[in-house]
Each structure stands twice: as structure tokens, then as C-alpha cells.
PDB file of C-alpha atoms in Angstrom:
ATOM      1  CA  UNK A   1     -28.624  20.518  -0.980  1.00 82.00           C
ATOM      2  CA  UNK A   2     -29.499  19.299  -4.532  1.00 93.00           C
ATOM      3  CA  UNK A   3     -26.727  17.423  -6.536  1.00 95.00           C
ATOM      4  CA  UNK A   4     -26.391  20.418  -8.864  1.00 96.00           C
ATOM      5  CA  UNK A   5     -25.417  23.106  -5.994  1.00 96.00           C
ATOM      6  CA  UNK A   6     -22.959  20.435  -4.670  1.00 97.00           C
ATOM      7  CA  UNK A   7     -21.468  20.057  -7.713  1.00 97.00           C
ATOM      8  CA  UNK A   8     -21.698  23.806  -8.203  1.00 97.00           C
ATOM      9  CA  UNK A   9     -19.839  24.576  -5.094  1.00 97.00           C
ATOM     10  CA  UNK A  10     -17.049  21.758  -5.422  1.00 98.00           C
ATOM     11  CA  UNK A  11     -16.409  23.462  -8.779  1.00 97.00           C
ATOM     12  CA  UNK A  12     -16.008  26.390  -7.147  1.00 97.00           C
ATOM     13  CA  UNK A  13     -13.408  25.575  -4.441  1.00 98.00           C
ATOM     14  CA  UNK A  14     -11.346  23.832  -7.013  1.00 96.00           C
ATOM     15  CA  UNK A  15     -11.014  26.827  -8.751  1.00 96.00           C
ATOM     16  CA  UNK A  16     -10.685  29.270  -5.930  1.00 97.00           C
ATOM     17  CA  UNK A  17      -7.768  26.508  -4.750  1.00 97.00           C
ATOM     18  CA  UNK A  18      -6.017  26.270  -7.954  1.00 94.00           C
ATOM     19  CA  UNK A  19      -4.113  29.395  -8.539  1.00 93.00           C
ATOM     20  CA  UNK A  20      -4.236  32.882  -6.884  1.00 94.00           C
ATOM     21  CA  UNK A  21      -7.183  35.040  -8.203  1.00 94.00           C
ATOM     22  CA  UNK A  22      -6.337  37.382 -11.374  1.00 92.00           C
ATOM     23  CA  UNK A  23      -7.928  40.414 -12.067  1.00 91.00           C
ATOM     24  CA  UNK A  24     -10.818  38.973 -14.509  1.00 93.00           C
ATOM     25  CA  UNK A  25     -12.096  36.776 -11.764  1.00 94.00           C
ATOM     26  CA  UNK A  26     -11.461  39.117  -9.048  1.00 94.00           C
ATOM     27  CA  UNK A  27     -13.913  41.168 -11.031  1.00 92.00           C
ATOM     28  CA  UNK A  28     -16.395  38.672 -11.736  1.00 94.00           C
ATOM     29  CA  UNK A  29     -16.260  38.046  -8.019  1.00 94.00           C
ATOM     30  CA  UNK A  30     -17.050  41.312  -7.318  1.00 92.00           C
ATOM     31  CA  UNK A  31     -20.077  41.301  -9.382  1.00 93.00           C
ATOM     32  CA  UNK A  32     -21.324  37.884  -7.476  1.00 93.00           C
ATOM     33  CA  UNK A  33     -23.060  39.492  -3.922  1.00 92.00           C
ATOM     34  CA  UNK A  34     -24.408  36.059  -3.138  1.00 93.00           C
ATOM     35  CA  UNK A  35     -20.538  34.306  -3.343  1.00 93.00           C
ATOM     36  CA  UNK A  36     -18.939  37.406  -1.552  1.00 93.00           C
ATOM     37  CA  UNK A  37     -21.611  36.611   1.190  1.00 94.00           C
ATOM     38  CA  UNK A  38     -21.096  33.259   1.306  1.00 93.00           C
ATOM     39  CA  UNK A  39     -17.475  33.647   1.537  1.00 95.00           C
ATOM     40  CA  UNK A  40     -17.227  36.139   3.630  1.00 92.00           C
ATOM     41  CA  UNK A  41     -20.417  37.205   5.420  1.00 88.00           C
ATOM     42  CA  UNK A  42     -19.731  40.498   7.391  1.00 85.00           C
ATOM     43  CA  UNK A  43     -16.474  41.497   5.653  1.00 90.00           C
ATOM     44  CA  UNK A  44     -18.070  41.246   2.011  1.00 91.00           C
ATOM     45  CA  UNK A  45     -17.652  45.288   2.370  1.00 91.00           C
ATOM     46  CA  UNK A  46     -13.536  44.753   2.297  1.00 93.00           C
ATOM     47  CA  UNK A  47     -13.872  42.948  -1.188  1.00 93.00           C
ATOM     48  CA  UNK A  48     -16.596  45.098  -2.563  1.00 92.00           C
ATOM     49  CA  UNK A  49     -14.831  48.547  -2.115  1.00 93.00           C
ATOM     50  CA  UNK A  50     -11.484  47.758  -2.235  1.00 93.00           C
ATOM     51  CA  UNK A  51     -10.098  48.501  -5.608  1.00 92.00           C
ATOM     52  CA  UNK A  52      -9.338  45.560  -7.647  1.00 89.00           C
ATOM     53  CA  UNK A  53      -5.655  46.175  -8.208  1.00 91.00           C
ATOM     54  CA  UNK A  54      -5.025  46.077  -4.561  1.00 94.00           C
ATOM     55  CA  UNK A  55      -7.390  43.388  -4.170  1.00 94.00           C
ATOM     56  CA  UNK A  56      -5.166  41.155  -6.743  1.00 95.00           C
ATOM     57  CA  UNK A  57      -2.128  42.292  -5.296  1.00 97.00           C
ATOM     58  CA  UNK A  58      -3.310  41.526  -1.246  1.00 97.00           C
ATOM     59  CA  UNK A  59      -4.999  38.313  -2.714  1.00 97.00           C
ATOM     60  CA  UNK A  60      -1.961  37.097  -4.330  1.00 96.00           C
ATOM     61  CA  UNK A  61       0.425  37.843  -1.044  1.00 97.00           C
ATOM     62  CA  UNK A  62      -1.919  35.675   0.570  1.00 97.00           C
ATOM     63  CA  UNK A  63      -2.567  32.842  -1.428  1.00 97.00           C
ATOM     64  CA  UNK A  64       0.986  32.471  -2.050  1.00 96.00           C
ATOM     65  CA  UNK A  65       1.733  32.879   1.688  1.00 96.00           C
ATOM     66  CA  UNK A  66      -0.994  30.192   2.534  1.00 96.00           C
ATOM     67  CA  UNK A  67      -0.806  27.655  -0.149  1.00 94.00           C
ATOM     68  CA  UNK A  68       2.812  27.891  -1.467  1.00 92.00           C
ATOM     69  CA  UNK A  69       5.165  28.756   1.319  1.00 90.00           C
ATOM     70  CA  UNK A  70       3.574  27.849   4.374  1.00 81.00           C
ATOM     71  CA  UNK A  71       2.295  24.338   3.383  1.00 85.00           C
ATOM     72  CA  UNK A  72       0.794  22.983   0.256  1.00 86.00           C
ATOM     73  CA  UNK A  73      -2.682  22.029   0.106  1.00 92.00           C
ATOM     74  CA  UNK A  74      -1.606  18.187  -0.779  1.00 87.00           C
ATOM     75  CA  UNK A  75      -3.143  15.014   1.289  1.00 89.00           C
ATOM     76  CA  UNK A  76       0.264  13.170   0.989  1.00 82.00           C
ATOM     77  CA  UNK A  77       2.054  15.955   2.148  1.00 79.00           C
ATOM     78  CA  UNK A  78      -0.376  16.865   4.706  1.00 79.00           C
ATOM     79  CA  UNK A  79      -1.033  13.215   5.707  1.00 76.00           C
ATOM     80  CA  UNK A  80       2.449  11.674   5.342  1.00 68.00           C
ATOM     81  CA  UNK A  81       4.955  12.166   8.277  1.00 56.00           C
ATOM     82  CA  UNK A  82       7.798  12.289   5.377  1.00 52.00           C
ATOM     83  CA  UNK A  83       6.689  15.420   4.063  1.00 53.00           C
ATOM     84  CA  UNK A  84       6.228  14.025   0.184  1.00 54.00           C
ATOM     85  CA  UNK A  85       3.977  14.400  -1.788  1.00 54.00           C
ATOM     86  CA  UNK A  86       3.354  10.810  -3.960  1.00 54.00           C
ATOM     87  CA  UNK A  87       2.768  10.788  -7.807  1.00 56.00           C
ATOM     88  CA  UNK A  88       1.582   8.321  -9.996  1.00 55.00           C
ATOM     89  CA  UNK A  89      -0.413   5.326  -8.660  1.00 54.00           C
ATOM     90  CA  UNK A  90       1.831   5.238  -5.555  1.00 63.00           C
ATOM     91  CA  UNK A  91      -0.705   8.223  -4.573  1.00 74.00           C
ATOM     92  CA  UNK A  92      -3.645   6.735  -3.315  1.00 80.00           C
ATOM     93  CA  UNK A  93      -6.132   9.399  -4.514  1.00 87.00           C
ATOM     94  CA  UNK A  94      -4.652   8.614  -8.054  1.00 83.00           C
ATOM     95  CA  UNK A  95      -5.781   4.835  -7.246  1.00 85.00           C
ATOM     96  CA  UNK A  96      -8.899   6.277  -6.466  1.00 89.00           C
ATOM     97  CA  UNK A  97      -9.140   8.309  -9.754  1.00 89.00           C
ATOM     98  CA  UNK A  98      -8.505   5.707 -11.633  1.00 88.00           C
ATOM     99  CA  UNK A  99     -11.034   2.825 -10.175  1.00 89.00           C
ATOM    100  CA  UNK A 100     -13.755   5.519 -11.078  1.00 89.00           C
ATOM    101  CA  UNK A 101     -12.546   6.008 -14.431  1.00 87.00           C
ATOM    102  CA  UNK A 102     -12.028   9.845 -13.739  1.00 86.00           C
ATOM    103  CA  UNK A 103      -8.690  11.095 -15.927  1.00 82.00           C
ATOM    104  CA  UNK A 104      -6.144  13.514 -14.525  1.00 77.00           C
ATOM    105  CA  UNK A 105      -3.590  15.237 -16.807  1.00 71.00           C
ATOM    106  CA  UNK A 106      -1.260  16.559 -14.904  1.00 68.00           C
ATOM    107  CA  UNK A 107       0.628  17.691 -17.632  1.00 65.00           C
ATOM    108  CA  UNK A 108      -1.810  20.091 -18.592  1.00 69.00           C
ATOM    109  CA  UNK A 109      -1.721  21.734 -14.917  1.00 69.00           C
ATOM    110  CA  UNK A 110       0.709  23.952 -13.169  1.00 73.00           C
ATOM    111  CA  UNK A 111      -0.603  21.730 -10.225  1.00 73.00           C
ATOM    112  CA  UNK A 112       1.631  18.913 -10.206  1.00 71.00           C
ATOM    113  CA  UNK A 113      -0.020  16.197  -7.178  1.00 84.00           C
ATOM    114  CA  UNK A 114      -2.803  14.610  -7.768  1.00 87.00           C
ATOM    115  CA  UNK A 115      -4.092  14.920  -4.221  1.00 90.00           C
ATOM    116  CA  UNK A 116      -3.484  18.808  -4.406  1.00 92.00           C
ATOM    117  CA  UNK A 117      -6.990  20.133  -2.843  1.00 96.00           C
ATOM    118  CA  UNK A 118      -8.358  21.482  -6.315  1.00 95.00           C
ATOM    119  CA  UNK A 119      -8.260  18.413  -7.874  1.00 94.00           C
ATOM    120  CA  UNK A 120      -9.749  16.728  -4.944  1.00 96.00           C
ATOM    121  CA  UNK A 121     -12.612  18.858  -5.089  1.00 97.00           C
ATOM    122  CA  UNK A 122     -13.384  18.597  -9.175  1.00 95.00           C
ATOM    123  CA  UNK A 123     -12.921  14.828  -8.503  1.00 96.00           C
ATOM    124  CA  UNK A 124     -15.977  15.233  -6.216  1.00 97.00           C
ATOM    125  CA  UNK A 125     -18.005  17.270  -8.533  1.00 97.00           C
ATOM    126  CA  UNK A 126     -17.606  14.518 -11.194  1.00 95.00           C
ATOM    127  CA  UNK A 127     -18.774  12.448  -8.563  1.00 97.00           C
ATOM    128  CA  UNK A 128     -21.496  14.084  -8.077  1.00 98.00           C
ATOM    129  CA  UNK A 129     -22.710  14.538 -11.400  1.00 97.00           C
ATOM    130  CA  UNK A 130     -21.935  11.002 -12.343  1.00 96.00           C
ATOM    131  CA  UNK A 131     -24.342  10.276  -9.519  1.00 97.00           C
ATOM    132  CA  UNK A 132     -21.723   7.615  -7.782  1.00 96.00           C
ATOM    133  CA  UNK A 133     -23.112   8.375  -4.008  1.00 97.00           C
ATOM    134  CA  UNK A 134     -21.106   5.589  -2.708  1.00 97.00           C
ATOM    135  CA  UNK A 135     -17.962   6.588  -4.132  1.00 97.00           C
ATOM    136  CA  UNK A 136     -18.615  10.296  -2.697  1.00 98.00           C
ATOM    137  CA  UNK A 137     -18.941   9.203   0.787  1.00 97.00           C
ATOM    138  CA  UNK A 138     -15.855   6.675   0.181  1.00 97.00           C
ATOM    139  CA  UNK A 139     -13.867   9.407  -1.078  1.00 97.00           C
ATOM    140  CA  UNK A 140     -14.833  11.976   1.644  1.00 98.00           C
ATOM    141  CA  UNK A 141     -14.714   9.338   4.330  1.00 97.00           C
ATOM    142  CA  UNK A 142     -10.801   7.865   2.861  1.00 95.00           C
ATOM    143  CA  UNK A 143      -9.457  11.064   1.569  1.00 95.00           C
ATOM    144  CA  UNK A 144     -10.865  14.406   2.067  1.00 97.00           C
ATOM    145  CA  UNK A 145     -12.147  14.562   5.381  1.00 97.00           C
ATOM    146  CA  UNK A 146      -9.191  12.939   6.703  1.00 95.00           C
ATOM    147  CA  UNK A 147      -6.975  16.096   6.030  1.00 95.00           C
ATOM    148  CA  UNK A 148      -9.054  19.236   4.108  1.00 97.00           C
ATOM    149  CA  UNK A 149     -11.207  20.647   7.050  1.00 98.00           C
ATOM    150  CA  UNK A 150      -8.291  20.410   9.949  1.00 96.00           C
ATOM    151  CA  UNK A 151      -5.773  21.858   7.013  1.00 96.00           C
ATOM    152  CA  UNK A 152      -8.090  24.538   5.840  1.00 98.00           C
ATOM    153  CA  UNK A 153      -8.906  25.605   9.363  1.00 97.00           C
ATOM    154  CA  UNK A 154      -5.492  26.186  10.017  1.00 96.00           C
ATOM    155  CA  UNK A 155      -5.089  28.103   7.107  1.00 97.00           C
ATOM    156  CA  UNK A 156      -7.964  30.389   7.780  1.00 97.00           C
ATOM    157  CA  UNK A 157      -6.482  31.057  11.352  1.00 97.00           C
ATOM    158  CA  UNK A 158      -3.246  32.244   9.063  1.00 97.00           C
ATOM    159  CA  UNK A 159      -4.979  34.363   6.402  1.00 97.00           C
ATOM    160  CA  UNK A 160      -4.676  37.891   6.132  1.00 97.00           C
ATOM    161  CA  UNK A 161      -7.174  38.836   4.151  1.00 97.00           C
ATOM    162  CA  UNK A 162     -10.824  38.318   4.599  1.00 96.00           C
ATOM    163  CA  UNK A 163     -11.034  36.460   1.549  1.00 97.00           C
ATOM    164  CA  UNK A 164      -9.104  33.558   2.232  1.00 97.00           C
ATOM    165  CA  UNK A 165     -10.022  33.430   5.615  1.00 97.00           C
ATOM    166  CA  UNK A 166     -13.478  33.225   4.720  1.00 97.00           C
ATOM    167  CA  UNK A 167     -12.632  30.548   1.874  1.00 98.00           C
ATOM    168  CA  UNK A 168     -11.045  28.145   4.065  1.00 98.00           C
ATOM    169  CA  UNK A 169     -13.525  28.320   6.855  1.00 97.00           C
ATOM    170  CA  UNK A 170     -16.736  27.680   4.399  1.00 97.00           C
ATOM    171  CA  UNK A 171     -14.378  24.774   2.747  1.00 98.00           C
ATOM    172  CA  UNK A 172     -13.900  23.308   5.868  1.00 98.00           C
ATOM    173  CA  UNK A 173     -17.235  23.745   6.767  1.00 98.00           C
ATOM    174  CA  UNK A 174     -19.083  22.223   3.366  1.00 98.00           C
ATOM    175  CA  UNK A 175     -16.790  19.546   3.192  1.00 98.00           C
ATOM    176  CA  UNK A 176     -17.966  18.098   6.699  1.00 98.00           C
ATOM    177  CA  UNK A 177     -21.630  19.319   5.860  1.00 97.00           C
ATOM    178  CA  UNK A 178     -21.380  17.441   2.899  1.00 98.00           C
ATOM    179  CA  UNK A 179     -20.541  14.661   4.456  1.00 97.00           C
ATOM    180  CA  UNK A 180     -23.031  14.335   6.970  1.00 97.00           C
ATOM    181  CA  UNK A 181     -25.767  14.989   4.140  1.00 95.00           C
ATOM    182  CA  UNK A 182     -24.589  12.195   2.515  1.00 94.00           C
ATOM    183  CA  UNK A 183     -24.771   9.996   5.742  1.00 87.00           C
TER     184      UNK A 183
END
């Protein structure tokens, strides 16, 4: 896969894991058959035929259940036995961002953890666009691969909607395949 496509995929994953989907984004997804097929394959008909307001409610419930109530998609809370979210430069991900000139303004986001999966995917997008292949490989090895595929596959099993089941599976498989493509 070329760099532009890789960057787009990480941007997509970042956006999808940042918040629950609103009506505008749902309409955008309904109009993008390629994305729906990529995320849900055989179950894309559910997304296409369900009215937007019903989709928004079902997806909002599923997103909140998966990523807020059951387990936060935050590396330090998954990897650390203490179930703590590390902030500031004590967070190894924040140190990695800093070393690679990536500025993260947490004050402008509802996601208050620098190692939230949305931020980690956005960082990968940034590294790809900057053509920093060694940093991409290192970040995947030290961070994303250490927790995200396992976490996402667990969330896929818990998902109540075909969208989040497919998105979590896609995210896990993509991160692994992307790393393999870099090696």
C-alpha cells in the first residue's frame, strides 16, 4: 500500500475512534460504499438501510459501551497493571511524540490521554506523511502493536453493531499488516 493510502487509513481510524458518530458523519459514511464495504463487508446493508437517526442511536450506545464504559482505548490503562492513565512526559507515548516533533494540545480535545488510540493513529499518519519510516516501525513496535490489536479484537467480540465489530477487526488487522509491510 502506498504512503498516501496508509496515511488515509490511519486518519480514518483516528477519526472513527475519537468520538461516537454524529448524523453528519453517518451520512458521509452512507455515501461512501468503499468504506462501508471495507469496514463491514457482508453486513454493510445494515448500515445502508437503517435510518440515520436509528443508526446514530445504536452506534452511540455501542461506542459508549465499548470505549467509555467497558474499557478505555488508552495504551497506559491497558498495558499498565495499575489501570492508570499516564499524562505528561511520564507517558512514554508523549515522550515519543516529543522526540519526533509532534505537538499534541490536549486542551483542545475531549480525549485527555496522549496515548488514546485516536491520537496514536493520528501520530502514525503524521509519521507517514513526514516519510519517517524508522520512526513508524519503532512506534508500531513499542506502542501500537503492544496493545491495540489485542484490545480491538476484544472490543470486536463485545460490539453490538456490525459497524463497530467490523471497525475494530479492521483496525486490528490493519495495524498488524501495516507493520508487516514495513519489515
